[in-house]
């Protein structure tokens, strides 16, 4: 059989490309038609394969990706901490519709080229993110931990002057900076996504101008200088006292309001008008007979102040029609003897806790001074935690107050001066306090040792210095009671006995011709505590300084010149913290002479050589 026709070899070879093209295009058309409505093959979104998915399945898949992404951590780094938040809370979410469109576009077979590529490799579709600024702000604002509230200002009169104390700024995360940084941080990616944050100051809400009304209200009282009266006794209200009653706080709406310390105001008014009490003796009266203590209070009295004293004062001062020349009457109250006795009982003044006696010659002017000084001191109560100054209690010794001239050591030699001799009382109470366990914030020993006083354990006094100060570190009051005979002075201290105090050691060292004596005391408390401290004395020979030179600048000498150094007396002062400081007058280098004899004479009778700086 013969073929109908034949194709030359060269023609067949020439037709092959056309056949292949037709086959390629046919495959594309057939595949595109078969997969119409589905994502093209080998397409992935966020690492998940979505190729071949229909519209519903694709949407479900992209929505699941969106849910997962909302939990993606974003770290907000503050200068002190880090806060982890979900991306969704900061407004960063997946745009589902746009991401679906991307997936379809990535798998498109709209032309044979993209169709062919789908056969040979994976195609990734980008996830489209969207950011909502309002959501970001809301997510940050709800974080209390990222904010320190400012402290508002307030009024404070505790210094005796009403002043405005400015508030202090708070700290808040710079929300604007965080919000502005979110898009860039998300674009940079990372796991986790990091946003840097800084603090910014959060200013107080109120300024001094917001306190103007209550400042004016307080000023009406502070600046009034009002005269107050009780039982015809009148006293003026000091501005610094009134100012100390005031401060401020805020009402429920945050508006400043004035606060009056009614307890302090009542106490201050009572202190101002205490001398106006009349009608009886309702105060506790202590009496000591033969070392036996008794306390009495016998009659009712009308004293300041009634419970409504503060209210009465403030109401009167708020009255714009008040006549400022008329004193404001302050309500009184009735004080009963039982009340006074109850207050006395709280002090714990119930028994003898310390006592000391020193002897002296009879019937001299210095003895009169000692006894007068003792009368001023008797009945004084040292409150718990209080320090008393003997000079403040007794005051300056003058002829007008009944004091006489007595022996007095000046520049190391004995002279006569008004009030001389009273240092014997200082030494006596010093020793009573020593054994009662009290302390001495300030004291000075005699510069010359006097034989009838305890060696190294004594004190002198003059006005205004040297002074003797006694501190009561106990929880009980201490009553000072003095008695005397023609030849002795005794000081007794009454309180509650809760310790034993003993002299447990003593040492002496020399500084030139002076002796420095350190006397140790041991206090053993009922609770087992043991406290050891010491007192100090510095003694020099009469008429000399520690280097042997004359202490009296008026002394005359007869021998050759030499250079000497003069050192003054020392005073021991103890601070509130318990540190002890010994103060010595400054050294001065002068040209003097070696002593051969002096024109200064002293009386060595016992009754006069016992005095220094007053006695």
Tab-separated table of C-alpha atoms in Angstrom, residues 66 87-88 90-99 127-133 136 182-183 186:
chain	number	residue	atom	x	y	z
A	66	UNK	CA	-4.546	36.797	62.413
A	87	UNK	CA	0.544	42.978	69.291
A	88	UNK	CA	-3.229	43.210	69.200
A	90	UNK	CA	-1.010	47.803	70.692
A	91	UNK	CA	-3.250	47.972	67.614
A	92	UNK	CA	-1.108	45.811	65.305
A	93	UNK	CA	-3.356	43.285	63.498
A	94	UNK	CA	-3.444	41.215	60.283
A	95	UNK	CA	-5.462	42.735	57.421
A	96	UNK	CA	-7.335	39.563	56.481
A	97	UNK	CA	-8.798	40.830	53.191
A	98	UNK	CA	-5.521	42.249	51.935
A	99	UNK	CA	-3.634	39.098	52.909
A	127	UNK	CA	0.995	39.011	55.385
A	128	UNK	CA	-0.442	42.506	55.359
A	129	UNK	CA	-0.439	44.223	58.779
A	130	UNK	CA	-2.519	47.165	59.822
A	131	UNK	CA	-2.031	49.461	62.816
A	132	UNK	CA	-4.680	51.394	64.721
A	133	UNK	CA	-3.179	54.283	66.720
A	136	UNK	CA	-2.363	51.494	70.846
A	182	UNK	CA	5.452	50.967	67.001
A	183	UNK	CA	5.160	50.966	63.158
A	186	UNK	CA	6.940	46.086	63.640
